[in-house]
Coordinates of C-alpha atoms and ligand atoms in Angstrom, one line a residue:
X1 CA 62.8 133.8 134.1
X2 CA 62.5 133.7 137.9
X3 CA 65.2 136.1 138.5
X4 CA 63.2 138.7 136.2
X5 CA 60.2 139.1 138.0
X6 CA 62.1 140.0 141.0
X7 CA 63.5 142.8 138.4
X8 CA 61.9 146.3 138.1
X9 CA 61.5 147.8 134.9
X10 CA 64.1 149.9 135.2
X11 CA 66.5 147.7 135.6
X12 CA 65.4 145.3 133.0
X13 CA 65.4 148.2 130.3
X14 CA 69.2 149.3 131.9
X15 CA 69.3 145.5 131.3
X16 CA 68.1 145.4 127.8
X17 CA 70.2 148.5 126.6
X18 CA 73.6 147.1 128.2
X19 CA 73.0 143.4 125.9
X20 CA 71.8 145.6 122.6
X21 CA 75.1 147.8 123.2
X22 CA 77.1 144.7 123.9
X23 CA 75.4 142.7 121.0
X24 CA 76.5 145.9 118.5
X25 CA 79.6 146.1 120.0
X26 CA 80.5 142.2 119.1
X27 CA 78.8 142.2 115.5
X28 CA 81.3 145.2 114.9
X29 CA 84.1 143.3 116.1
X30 CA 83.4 140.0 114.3
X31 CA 82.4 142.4 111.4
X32 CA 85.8 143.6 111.4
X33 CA 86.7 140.1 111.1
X34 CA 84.0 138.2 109.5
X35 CA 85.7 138.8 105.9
X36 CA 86.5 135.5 104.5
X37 CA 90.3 134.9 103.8
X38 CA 91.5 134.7 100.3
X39 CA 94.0 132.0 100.3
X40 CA 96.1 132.1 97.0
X41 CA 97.9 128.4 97.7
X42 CA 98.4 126.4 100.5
X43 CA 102.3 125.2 101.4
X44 CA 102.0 121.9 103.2
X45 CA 104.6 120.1 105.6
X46 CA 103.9 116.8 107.3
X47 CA 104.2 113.0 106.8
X48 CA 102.1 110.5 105.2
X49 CA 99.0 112.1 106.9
X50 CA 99.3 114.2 104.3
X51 CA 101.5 113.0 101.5
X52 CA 100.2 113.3 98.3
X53 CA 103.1 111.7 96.3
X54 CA 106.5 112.8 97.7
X55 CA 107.9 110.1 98.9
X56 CA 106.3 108.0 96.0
X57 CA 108.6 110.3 93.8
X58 CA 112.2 109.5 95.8
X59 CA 111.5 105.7 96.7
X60 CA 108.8 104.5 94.4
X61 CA 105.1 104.7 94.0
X62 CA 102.6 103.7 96.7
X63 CA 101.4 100.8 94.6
X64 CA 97.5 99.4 94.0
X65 CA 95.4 98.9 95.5
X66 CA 96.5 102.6 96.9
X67 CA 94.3 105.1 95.3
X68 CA 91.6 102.5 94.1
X69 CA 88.3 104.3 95.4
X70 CA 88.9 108.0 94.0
X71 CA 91.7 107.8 91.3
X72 CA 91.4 104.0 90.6
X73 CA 95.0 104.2 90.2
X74 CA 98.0 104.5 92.0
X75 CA 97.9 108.3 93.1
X76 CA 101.4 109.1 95.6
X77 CA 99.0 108.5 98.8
X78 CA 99.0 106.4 101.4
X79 CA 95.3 105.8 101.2
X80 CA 92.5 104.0 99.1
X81 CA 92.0 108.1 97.9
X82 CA 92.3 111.4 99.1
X83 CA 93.8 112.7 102.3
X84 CA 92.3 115.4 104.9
X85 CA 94.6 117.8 102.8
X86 CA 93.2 117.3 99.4
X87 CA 89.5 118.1 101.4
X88 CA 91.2 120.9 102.4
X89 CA 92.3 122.3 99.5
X90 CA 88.6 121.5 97.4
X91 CA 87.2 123.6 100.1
X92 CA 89.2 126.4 99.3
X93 CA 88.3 125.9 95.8
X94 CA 92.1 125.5 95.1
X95 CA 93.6 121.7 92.9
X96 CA 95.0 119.4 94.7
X97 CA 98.4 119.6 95.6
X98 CA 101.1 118.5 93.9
X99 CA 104.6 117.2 95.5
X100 CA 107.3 119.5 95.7
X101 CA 109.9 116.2 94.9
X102 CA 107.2 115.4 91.8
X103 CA 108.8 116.5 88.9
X104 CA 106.5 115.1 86.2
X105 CA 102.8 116.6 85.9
X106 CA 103.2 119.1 88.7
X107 CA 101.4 122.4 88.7
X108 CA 102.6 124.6 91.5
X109 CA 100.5 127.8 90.9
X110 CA 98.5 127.1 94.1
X111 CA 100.8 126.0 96.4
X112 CA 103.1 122.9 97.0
X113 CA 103.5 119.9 99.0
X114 CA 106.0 119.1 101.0
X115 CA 104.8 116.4 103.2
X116 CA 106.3 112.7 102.5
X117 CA 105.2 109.2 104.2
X118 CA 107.5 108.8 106.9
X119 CA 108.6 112.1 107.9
X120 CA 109.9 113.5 111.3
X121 CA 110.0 116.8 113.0
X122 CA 113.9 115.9 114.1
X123 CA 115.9 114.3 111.7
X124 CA 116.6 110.6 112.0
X125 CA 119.6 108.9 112.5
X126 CA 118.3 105.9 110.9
X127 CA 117.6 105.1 106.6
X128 CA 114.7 104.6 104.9
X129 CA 115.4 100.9 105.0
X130 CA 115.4 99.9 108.2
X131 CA 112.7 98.5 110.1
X132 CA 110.9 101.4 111.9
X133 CA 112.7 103.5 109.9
X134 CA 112.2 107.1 108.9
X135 CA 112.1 109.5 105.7
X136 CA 115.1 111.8 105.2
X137 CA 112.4 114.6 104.3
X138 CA 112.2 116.0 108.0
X139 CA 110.5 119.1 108.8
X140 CA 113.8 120.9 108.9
X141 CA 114.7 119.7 105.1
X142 CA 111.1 121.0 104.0
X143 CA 111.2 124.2 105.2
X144 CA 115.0 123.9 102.5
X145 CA 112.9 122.6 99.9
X146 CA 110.3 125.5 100.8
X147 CA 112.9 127.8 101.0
X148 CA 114.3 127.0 97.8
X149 CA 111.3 127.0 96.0
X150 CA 109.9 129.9 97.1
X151 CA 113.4 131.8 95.7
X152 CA 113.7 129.7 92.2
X153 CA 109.9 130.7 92.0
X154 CA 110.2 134.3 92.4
X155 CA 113.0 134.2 89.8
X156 CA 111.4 131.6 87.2
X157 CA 107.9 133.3 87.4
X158 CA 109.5 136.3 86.0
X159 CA 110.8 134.7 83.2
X160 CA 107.1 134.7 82.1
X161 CA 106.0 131.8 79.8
X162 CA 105.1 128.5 80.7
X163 CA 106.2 129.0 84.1
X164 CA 104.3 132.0 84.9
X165 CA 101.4 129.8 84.7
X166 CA 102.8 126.6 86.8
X167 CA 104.4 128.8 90.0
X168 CA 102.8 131.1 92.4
X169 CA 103.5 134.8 92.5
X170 CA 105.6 136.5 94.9
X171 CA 102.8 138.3 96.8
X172 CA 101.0 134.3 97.3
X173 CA 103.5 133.5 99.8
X174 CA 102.5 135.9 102.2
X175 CA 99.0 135.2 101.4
X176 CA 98.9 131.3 101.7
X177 CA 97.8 129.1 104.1
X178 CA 100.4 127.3 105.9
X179 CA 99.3 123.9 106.9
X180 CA 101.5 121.1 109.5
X181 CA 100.6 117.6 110.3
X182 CA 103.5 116.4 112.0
X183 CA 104.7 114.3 114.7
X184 CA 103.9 111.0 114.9
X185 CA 106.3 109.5 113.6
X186 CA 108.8 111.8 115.8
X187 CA 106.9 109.3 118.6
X188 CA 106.7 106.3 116.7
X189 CA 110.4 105.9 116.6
X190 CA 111.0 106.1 120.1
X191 CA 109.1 102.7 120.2
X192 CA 110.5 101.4 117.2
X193 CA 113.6 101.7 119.0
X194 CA 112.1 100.4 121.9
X195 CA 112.1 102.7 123.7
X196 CA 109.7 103.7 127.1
X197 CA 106.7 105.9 127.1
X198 CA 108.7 107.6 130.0
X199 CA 111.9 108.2 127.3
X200 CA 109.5 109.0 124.5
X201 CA 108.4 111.6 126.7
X202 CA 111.9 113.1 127.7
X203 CA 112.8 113.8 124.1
X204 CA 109.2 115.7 123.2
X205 CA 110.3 119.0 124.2
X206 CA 113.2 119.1 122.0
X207 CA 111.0 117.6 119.3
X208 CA 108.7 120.6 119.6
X209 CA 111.4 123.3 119.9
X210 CA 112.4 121.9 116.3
X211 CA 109.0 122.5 114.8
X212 CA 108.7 125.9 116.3
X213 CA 112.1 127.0 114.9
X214 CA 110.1 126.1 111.1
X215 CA 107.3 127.8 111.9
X216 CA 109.6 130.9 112.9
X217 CA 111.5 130.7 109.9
X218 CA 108.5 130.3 107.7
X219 CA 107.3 133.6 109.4
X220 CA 110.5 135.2 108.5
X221 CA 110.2 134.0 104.7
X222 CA 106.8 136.0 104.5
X223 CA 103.9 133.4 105.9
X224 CA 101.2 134.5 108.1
X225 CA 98.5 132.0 108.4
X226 CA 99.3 128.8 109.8
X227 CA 96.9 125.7 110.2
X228 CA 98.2 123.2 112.4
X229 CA 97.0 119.8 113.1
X230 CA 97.9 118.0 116.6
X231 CA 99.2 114.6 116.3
X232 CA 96.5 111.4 116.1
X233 CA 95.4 108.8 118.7
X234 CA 98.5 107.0 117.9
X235 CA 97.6 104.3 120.4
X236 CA 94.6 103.2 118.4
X237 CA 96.6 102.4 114.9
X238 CA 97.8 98.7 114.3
X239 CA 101.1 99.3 113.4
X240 CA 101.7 100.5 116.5
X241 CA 99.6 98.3 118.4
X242 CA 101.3 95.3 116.7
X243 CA 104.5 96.4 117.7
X244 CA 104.5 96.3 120.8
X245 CA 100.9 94.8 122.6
X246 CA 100.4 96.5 125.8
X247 CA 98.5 94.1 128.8
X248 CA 94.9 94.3 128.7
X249 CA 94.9 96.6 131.6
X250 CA 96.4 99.2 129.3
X251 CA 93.7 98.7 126.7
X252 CA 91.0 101.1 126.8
X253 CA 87.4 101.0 126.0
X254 CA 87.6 101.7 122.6
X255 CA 90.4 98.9 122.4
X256 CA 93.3 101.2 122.0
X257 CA 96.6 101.3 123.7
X258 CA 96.2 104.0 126.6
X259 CA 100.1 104.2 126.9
X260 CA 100.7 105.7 123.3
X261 CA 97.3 107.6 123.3
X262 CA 99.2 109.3 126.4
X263 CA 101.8 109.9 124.9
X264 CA 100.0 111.5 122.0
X265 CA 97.9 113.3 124.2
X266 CA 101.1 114.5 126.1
X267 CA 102.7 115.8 123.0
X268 CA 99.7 117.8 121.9
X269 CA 99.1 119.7 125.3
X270 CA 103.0 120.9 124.6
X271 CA 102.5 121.7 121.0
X272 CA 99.4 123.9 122.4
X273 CA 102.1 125.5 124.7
X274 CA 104.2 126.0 121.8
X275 CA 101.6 127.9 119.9
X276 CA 100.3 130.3 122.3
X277 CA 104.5 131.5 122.8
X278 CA 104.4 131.7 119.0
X279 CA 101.2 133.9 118.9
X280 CA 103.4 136.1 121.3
X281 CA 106.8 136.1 119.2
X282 CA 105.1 136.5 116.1
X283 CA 103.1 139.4 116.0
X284 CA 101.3 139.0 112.5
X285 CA 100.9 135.4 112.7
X286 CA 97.5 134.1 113.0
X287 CA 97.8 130.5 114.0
X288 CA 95.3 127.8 113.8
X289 CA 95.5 125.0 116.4
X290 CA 93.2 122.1 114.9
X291 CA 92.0 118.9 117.2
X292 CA 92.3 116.4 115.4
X293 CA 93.1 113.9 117.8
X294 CA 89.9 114.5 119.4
X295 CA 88.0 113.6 115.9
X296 CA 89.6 110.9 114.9
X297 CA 89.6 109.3 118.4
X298 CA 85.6 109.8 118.6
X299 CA 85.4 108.2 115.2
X300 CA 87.8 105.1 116.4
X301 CA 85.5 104.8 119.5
X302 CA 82.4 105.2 118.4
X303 CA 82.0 104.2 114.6
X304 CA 78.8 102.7 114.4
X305 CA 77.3 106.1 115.3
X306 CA 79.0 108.0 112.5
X307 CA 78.6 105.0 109.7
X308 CA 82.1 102.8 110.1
X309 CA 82.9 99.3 111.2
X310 CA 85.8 97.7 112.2
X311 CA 87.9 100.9 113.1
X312 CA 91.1 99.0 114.8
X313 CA 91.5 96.7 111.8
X314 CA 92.7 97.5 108.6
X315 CA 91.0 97.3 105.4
X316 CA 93.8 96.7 103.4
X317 CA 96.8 94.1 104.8
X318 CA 97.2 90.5 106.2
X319 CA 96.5 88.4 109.1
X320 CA 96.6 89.3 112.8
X321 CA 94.5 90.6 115.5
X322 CA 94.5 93.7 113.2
X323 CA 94.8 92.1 109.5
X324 CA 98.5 93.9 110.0
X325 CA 101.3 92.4 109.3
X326 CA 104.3 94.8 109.4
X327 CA 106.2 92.7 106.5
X328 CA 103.3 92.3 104.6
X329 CA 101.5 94.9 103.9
X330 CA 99.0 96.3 101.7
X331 CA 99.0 95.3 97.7
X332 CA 102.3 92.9 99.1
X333 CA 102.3 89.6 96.9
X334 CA 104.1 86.6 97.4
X335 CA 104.9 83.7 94.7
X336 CA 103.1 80.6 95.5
X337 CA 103.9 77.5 92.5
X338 CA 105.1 80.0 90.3
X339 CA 102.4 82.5 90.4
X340 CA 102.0 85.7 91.9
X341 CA 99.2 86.2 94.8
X342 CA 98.1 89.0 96.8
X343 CA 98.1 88.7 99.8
X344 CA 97.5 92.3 100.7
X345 CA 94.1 92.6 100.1
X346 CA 92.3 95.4 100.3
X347 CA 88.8 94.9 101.9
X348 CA 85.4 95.0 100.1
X349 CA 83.9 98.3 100.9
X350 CA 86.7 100.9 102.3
X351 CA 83.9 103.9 102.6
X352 CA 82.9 102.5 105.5
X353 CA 86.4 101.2 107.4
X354 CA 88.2 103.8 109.3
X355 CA 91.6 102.4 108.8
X356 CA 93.3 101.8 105.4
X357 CA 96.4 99.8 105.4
X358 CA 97.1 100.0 109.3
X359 CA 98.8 103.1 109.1
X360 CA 96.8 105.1 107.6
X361 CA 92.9 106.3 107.2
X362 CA 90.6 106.0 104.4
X363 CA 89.2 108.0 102.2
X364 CA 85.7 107.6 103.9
X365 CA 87.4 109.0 107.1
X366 CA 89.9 111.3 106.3
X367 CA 86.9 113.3 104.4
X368 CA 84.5 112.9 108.1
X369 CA 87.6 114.3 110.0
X370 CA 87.9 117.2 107.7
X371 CA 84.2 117.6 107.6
X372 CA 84.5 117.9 111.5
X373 CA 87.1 120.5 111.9
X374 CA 86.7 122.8 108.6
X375 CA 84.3 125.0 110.2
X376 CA 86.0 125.8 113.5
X377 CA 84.1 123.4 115.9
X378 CA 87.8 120.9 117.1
X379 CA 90.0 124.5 116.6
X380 CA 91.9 126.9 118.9
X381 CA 90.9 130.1 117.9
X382 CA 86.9 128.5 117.3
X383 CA 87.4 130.3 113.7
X384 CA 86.5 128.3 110.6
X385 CA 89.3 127.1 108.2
X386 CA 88.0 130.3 105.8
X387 CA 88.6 132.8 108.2
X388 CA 92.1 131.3 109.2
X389 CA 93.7 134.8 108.2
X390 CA 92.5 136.7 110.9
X391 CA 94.8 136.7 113.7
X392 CA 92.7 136.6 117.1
X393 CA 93.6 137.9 120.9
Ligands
NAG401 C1 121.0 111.6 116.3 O1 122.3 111.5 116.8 C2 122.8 112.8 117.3 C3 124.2 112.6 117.7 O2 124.4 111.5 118.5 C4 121.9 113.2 118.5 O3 122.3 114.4 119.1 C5 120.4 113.2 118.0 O4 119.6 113.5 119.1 C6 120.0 111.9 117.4 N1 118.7 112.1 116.8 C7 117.6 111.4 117.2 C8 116.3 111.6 116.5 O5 117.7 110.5 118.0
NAG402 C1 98.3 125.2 86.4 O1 97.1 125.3 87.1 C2 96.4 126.6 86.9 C3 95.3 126.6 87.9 O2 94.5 125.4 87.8 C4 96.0 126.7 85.5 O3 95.4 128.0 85.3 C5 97.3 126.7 84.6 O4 96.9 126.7 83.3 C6 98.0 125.3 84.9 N1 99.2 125.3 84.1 C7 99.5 124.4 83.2 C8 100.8 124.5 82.4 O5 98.8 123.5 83.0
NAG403 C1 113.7 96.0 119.7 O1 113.3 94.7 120.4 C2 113.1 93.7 119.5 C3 112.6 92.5 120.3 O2 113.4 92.3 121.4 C4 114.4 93.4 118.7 O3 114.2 92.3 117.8 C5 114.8 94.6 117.9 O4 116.0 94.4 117.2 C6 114.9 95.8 118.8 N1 115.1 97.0 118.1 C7 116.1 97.9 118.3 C8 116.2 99.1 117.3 O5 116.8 97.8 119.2

């Protein structure tokens, strides 16, 4: 206001024209790309972040008390209900999805999972069965199984039918949203195989040039809009916290591990890196970079604010500092004088614990993350998840 009167009119009306012209000039420009994306199907890849019953399929279902609040039955998740993902694809107005490795009851006309519990971006050396480790389901096997469906699709859906109405149509795979939540575990099995921060690091790099080969190749199989998630507070989960304790030096405010939240945070500034040189290479690809570190870590440390309690233990396990107990975990039983207890348990009222089974979120705050970063507010473009089509310079 001060620097106005100082103004004459002149140059207040020069003023004045200058902002209408510039304010036309942006409504044109958003105008051009203000008209909401039509997402036919979504093709996921990740890990249990977003698993909604793949590896429940190849080793055996998540049992109860996973899925109790939403579909009061077991339900392929690793969660007391849905997942950020099954938000995600409500507020497109698309079903949830089903697993590409579910054979029974899947419906693949809008889009396919393939995201199991345990996956890595590089594939493991290790099985399924050891501790710490790992699905066989790596990014680079999805992106086969996404491969291969999209081609068996293209030739089943013109065999009419049945099928026509179960698999998407050729044109839907340039039109879907591509969504990733990946990573973590890449870093979690550094430090199951005790490894240093400093050699969890080192290997990040070659982690990430892995997921950006996918992304490349799902680019040259026809996808254009990608939605990708950076990797969690990892630092802040009990599983990892139980593993290995760090001295109370290395404990931040919020109680979490500042070495593995490092770590995290390390990995996501080079994933950033990673998409703006894929912006570059891939001149029709409009990709989403989405915060989510940032939400869920302002959730962990300040719950009470935003309605939660108790965000570094889990709802559902056993005993500990954390109720974690890697070898017991949640809906585990053990046979006491002949009878079968659980030990397991889940907690009384899940919607308001952040942390499910130590691993994993709840319901309650998977659907508070995704109502934080749907509109565009934690995401690099600032776009909402509606206009994720539209590629921007
Ligand atoms: C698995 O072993 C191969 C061969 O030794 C090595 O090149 C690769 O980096 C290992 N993978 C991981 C995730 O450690
Ligand atoms: C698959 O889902 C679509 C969309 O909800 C629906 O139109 C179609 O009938 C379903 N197919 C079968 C066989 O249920
Ligand atoms: C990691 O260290 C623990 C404790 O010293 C040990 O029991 C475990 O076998 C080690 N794991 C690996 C993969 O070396």
């Amino acid at each position: 206001m001060n620097m106005n009167m100082n103004m004459n009119m002149n140059t207040k009306s020069r003023l004045i024209t200058l902002w209408v012209v510039l304010y036309f000039c942006s409504i044109t420009n958003s105008l051009a790309a203000s008209k909401q994306c039509h997402f036919p199907a979504i093709f996921n890849f990740g890990d249990s972040n977003s698993d909604t019953g793949g590896l429940s399929a190849a080793f055996g279902q998540a049992g109860p008390p996973h899925g109790e609040s939403y579909f009061h039955h077991p339900a392929g998740r690793y969660c007391d209900g849905r997942l950020i993902v099954d938000f995600l694809a409500k507020k497109l107005g698309l079903p949830y999805l089903s697993a590409f490795l579910d054979s029974v009851g899947s419906n693949y006309s809008h889009g396919a999972n393939f995201a199991t519990a345990g996956s890595t971006i590089r594939p493991q050396n290790t099985t399924l069965h050891q501790t710490g480790g790992f699905s066989p389901f790596s990014l680079d096997v999805q992106f086969n199984q996404f491969s291969d469906f999209q081609r068996r699709t293209q030739f089943f859906h013109n065999k009419g039918g049945v099928y026509k109405t179960l698999l998407p149509k050729a044109e839907d795979f340039s039109q879907a949203l591509y969504t990733f939540d990946i990573g973590q575990n890449d870093l979690a099995s550094g430090y199951f195989h005790n490894m240093s921060t400093d050699q969890v690091k080192a290997y990040v790099p070659d982690v990430l040039a892995q997921f950006k080969n996918v992304i490349k190749y799902v680019y040259n199989h026809g996808g254009r809009s990608f939605w990708v998630h950076n990797t969690g507070p990892v630092g802040c989960l009990p599983y990892i916290m139980d593993l290995h304790p760090v001295k109370p030096s290395l404990v931040d405010k919020a109680g979490c591990a500042t070495p593995y939240n490092e770590v995290a945070k390390f990995f996501n500034s080079k994933l950033k890196e990673v998409v703006v040189q894929l912006r570059k290479e891939l001149p029709l690809a409009a990709i989403t970079y989405v915060d989510v570190y940032s939400v869920k870590y302002s959730l962990i440390s300040q719950p009470k604010k935003h309605g939660f309690e108790e965000p570094l233990r889990a709802c559902c396990g056993h005993g500990g500092k954390y109720n974690y107990n890697l070898h017991i975990g949640c809906g585990a039983k053990i046979k006491a004088h002949g009878k079968e207890i659980l030990v397991g348990k889940p907690c009384k009222d899940p919607s308001v614990w952040v942390n499910w089974d130590g691993v994993h979120y709840t319901q309650a705050a998977n659907k508070w993350v995704f109502d934080q970063i749907f509109d565009g507010s934690f995401s690099d473009p600032p776009i909402p998840l509606n206009m994720a089509c539209h590629k921007h310079l």
